[in-house]
Amino acid sequence: MTDYLKRFSPKQVYVHFLYAVSVLILYITGLPIFFPDELGWIPALMGGFEVTMVLHRVAAVVMALAVIYFLIYVLIASIAYDSGILKRVIPKPSDIKDLFQDVKYAFGMSGKKPGLPKYGYLEKTEVWIIGVEAIIFLITGLVLWFPTLFLEFMSLQTVLAFRYIHGAFAVLSLAGFLFHFMNVHMHPEKYPIEMSIFSGEMEKTEAEKEHPKWVEGGQ
């Protein structure tokens, strides 16, 4: 019988699902606005830009609610029953050591992988990048959603700058999403899909191999 360890709480699983789906919809409906010549066929298939803009805004609201809900959850959890929930995603000097050890392993300079905690250096980095991206998207997105309101105290040039910032970060975010998908789900040891983020559980033998600091010391 296979033993499992709880890696993600149900709330983390739900928030990840909502965030991932909403972001995918945002890519599909938003990128054609900035690349109409190359991607204009997408809105054409979906009924036009009027339809995709409605879907884009609905997805943006879902993404915002997922982020806000998760922040509230982390705050309550850190106070009520899991004081280490924030500490586990704060980068430490040991993460830099793990990074260099991972690079050495990848290039055949070492036969040993780094012994990672529950959340390794890549996961911590992704959490903080996603947080910063979400803030930028929400701020710039609000300006673009209600331009007449913001033009009351912003110049037209500033509003247009927000538009280009929104688009540029969308492209950067897509690159990060593809890296995340390839690294997590297309990894040779995980292919065709990493199930722990959907089930919330990880096989104990796998956890002992990849996250020994978590299994042995609760880090």
PDB file of C-alpha atoms in Angstrom, residues 48-132:
ATOM      1  CA  GLY A  48     -15.474  38.875 -31.819  1.00  0.00           C
ATOM      2  CA  PHE A  49     -13.534  41.193 -29.534  1.00  0.00           C
ATOM      3  CA  GLU A  50     -16.750  42.206 -27.737  1.00  0.00           C
ATOM      4  CA  VAL A  51     -17.142  38.629 -26.485  1.00  0.00           C
ATOM      5  CA  THR A  52     -13.483  38.130 -25.601  1.00  0.00           C
ATOM      6  CA  MET A  53     -13.364  41.414 -23.668  1.00  0.00           C
ATOM      7  CA  VAL A  54     -16.284  40.293 -21.498  1.00  0.00           C
ATOM      8  CA  LEU A  55     -14.559  36.956 -20.888  1.00  0.00           C
ATOM      9  CA  HIS A  56     -11.306  38.790 -20.147  1.00  0.00           C
ATOM     10  CA  ARG A  57     -12.930  40.920 -17.465  1.00  0.00           C
ATOM     11  CA  VAL A  58     -14.754  37.991 -15.889  1.00  0.00           C
ATOM     12  CA  ALA A  59     -11.482  36.039 -15.745  1.00  0.00           C
ATOM     13  CA  ALA A  60      -9.738  39.088 -14.247  1.00  0.00           C
ATOM     14  CA  VAL A  61     -12.325  39.251 -11.460  1.00  0.00           C
ATOM     15  CA  VAL A  62     -11.896  35.519 -10.759  1.00  0.00           C
ATOM     16  CA  MET A  63      -8.108  35.931 -10.642  1.00  0.00           C
ATOM     17  CA  ALA A  64      -8.403  38.897  -8.274  1.00  0.00           C
ATOM     18  CA  LEU A  65     -10.784  37.011  -5.980  1.00  0.00           C
ATOM     19  CA  ALA A  66      -8.462  33.982  -5.944  1.00  0.00           C
ATOM     20  CA  VAL A  67      -5.492  36.162  -4.959  1.00  0.00           C
ATOM     21  CA  ILE A  68      -7.433  38.052  -2.277  1.00  0.00           C
ATOM     22  CA  TYR A  69      -8.891  34.827  -0.872  1.00  0.00           C
ATOM     23  CA  PHE A  70      -5.442  33.227  -0.718  1.00  0.00           C
ATOM     24  CA  LEU A  71      -3.928  36.236   1.054  1.00  0.00           C
ATOM     25  CA  ILE A  72      -6.717  36.156   3.644  1.00  0.00           C
ATOM     26  CA  TYR A  73      -6.267  32.398   4.055  1.00  0.00           C
ATOM     27  CA  VAL A  74      -2.501  32.759   4.605  1.00  0.00           C
ATOM     28  CA  LEU A  75      -3.041  35.565   7.120  1.00  0.00           C
ATOM     29  CA  ILE A  76      -5.638  33.628   9.131  1.00  0.00           C
ATOM     30  CA  ALA A  77      -3.642  30.384   8.957  1.00  0.00           C
ATOM     31  CA  SER A  78      -0.439  32.086  10.145  1.00  0.00           C
ATOM     32  CA  ILE A  79      -2.274  33.518  13.154  1.00  0.00           C
ATOM     33  CA  ALA A  80      -4.594  30.642  14.033  1.00  0.00           C
ATOM     34  CA  TYR A  81      -2.929  27.297  13.373  1.00  0.00           C
ATOM     35  CA  ASP A  82       0.142  27.378  11.104  1.00  0.00           C
ATOM     36  CA  SER A  83       2.660  30.010  12.128  1.00  0.00           C
ATOM     37  CA  GLY A  84       5.227  28.659   9.667  1.00  0.00           C
ATOM     38  CA  ILE A  85       3.138  29.054   6.518  1.00  0.00           C
ATOM     39  CA  LEU A  86       4.870  32.310   5.587  1.00  0.00           C
ATOM     40  CA  LYS A  87       8.334  31.181   6.654  1.00  0.00           C
ATOM     41  CA  ARG A  88       8.168  28.268   4.215  1.00  0.00           C
ATOM     42  CA  VAL A  89       7.994  30.592   1.193  1.00  0.00           C
ATOM     43  CA  ILE A  90      10.540  33.188   2.331  1.00  0.00           C
ATOM     44  CA  PRO A  91      13.876  32.689   0.498  1.00  0.00           C
ATOM     45  CA  LYS A  92      16.828  31.645   2.663  1.00  0.00           C
ATOM     46  CA  PRO A  93      20.604  31.368   2.098  1.00  0.00           C
ATOM     47  CA  SER A  94      20.150  27.595   1.864  1.00  0.00           C
ATOM     48  CA  ASP A  95      18.023  28.129  -1.260  1.00  0.00           C
ATOM     49  CA  ILE A  96      21.051  29.605  -3.036  1.00  0.00           C
ATOM     50  CA  LYS A  97      23.081  26.534  -2.060  1.00  0.00           C
ATOM     51  CA  ASP A  98      20.291  24.305  -3.388  1.00  0.00           C
ATOM     52  CA  LEU A  99      20.258  26.263  -6.656  1.00  0.00           C
ATOM     53  CA  PHE A 100      23.991  25.778  -7.219  1.00  0.00           C
ATOM     54  CA  GLN A 101      23.747  22.107  -6.261  1.00  0.00           C
ATOM     55  CA  ASP A 102      20.901  21.672  -8.756  1.00  0.00           C
ATOM     56  CA  VAL A 103      22.969  23.327 -11.497  1.00  0.00           C
ATOM     57  CA  LYS A 104      25.936  21.076 -10.704  1.00  0.00           C
ATOM     58  CA  TYR A 105      23.676  18.012 -10.847  1.00  0.00           C
ATOM     59  CA  ALA A 106      22.115  19.130 -14.148  1.00  0.00           C
ATOM     60  CA  PHE A 107      25.544  19.538 -15.770  1.00  0.00           C
ATOM     61  CA  GLY A 108      26.885  16.249 -14.437  1.00  0.00           C
ATOM     62  CA  MET A 109      29.267  17.930 -12.004  1.00  0.00           C
ATOM     63  CA  SER A 110      27.639  16.159  -9.067  1.00  0.00           C
ATOM     64  CA  GLY A 111      25.740  12.915  -8.707  1.00  0.00           C
ATOM     65  CA  LYS A 112      23.600  14.239  -5.891  1.00  0.00           C
ATOM     66  CA  LYS A 113      20.459  16.344  -6.078  1.00  0.00           C
ATOM     67  CA  PRO A 114      19.880  19.019  -3.415  1.00  0.00           C
ATOM     68  CA  GLY A 115      17.793  17.895  -0.447  1.00  0.00           C
ATOM     69  CA  LEU A 116      14.907  20.337  -0.697  1.00  0.00           C
ATOM     70  CA  PRO A 117      12.430  21.495   1.956  1.00  0.00           C
ATOM     71  CA  LYS A 118       8.651  21.376   1.390  1.00  0.00           C
ATOM     72  CA  TYR A 119       8.919  24.308  -1.009  1.00  0.00           C
ATOM     73  CA  GLY A 120      12.191  24.545  -2.890  1.00  0.00           C
ATOM     74  CA  TYR A 121      13.913  27.592  -4.331  1.00  0.00           C
ATOM     75  CA  LEU A 122      11.993  27.413  -7.620  1.00  0.00           C
ATOM     76  CA  GLU A 123       8.603  27.223  -5.917  1.00  0.00           C
ATOM     77  CA  LYS A 124       9.451  30.110  -3.607  1.00  0.00           C
ATOM     78  CA  THR A 125      10.609  32.205  -6.559  1.00  0.00           C
ATOM     79  CA  GLU A 126       7.447  31.424  -8.506  1.00  0.00           C
ATOM     80  CA  VAL A 127       5.202  32.361  -5.578  1.00  0.00           C
ATOM     81  CA  TRP A 128       6.791  35.802  -5.252  1.00  0.00           C
ATOM     82  CA  ILE A 129       6.875  36.395  -9.011  1.00  0.00           C
ATOM     83  CA  ILE A 130       3.198  35.482  -9.302  1.00  0.00           C
ATOM     84  CA  GLY A 131       2.375  37.819  -6.415  1.00  0.00           C
ATOM     85  CA  VAL A 132       4.176  40.761  -8.036  1.00  0.00           C
TER      86      VAL A 132
END
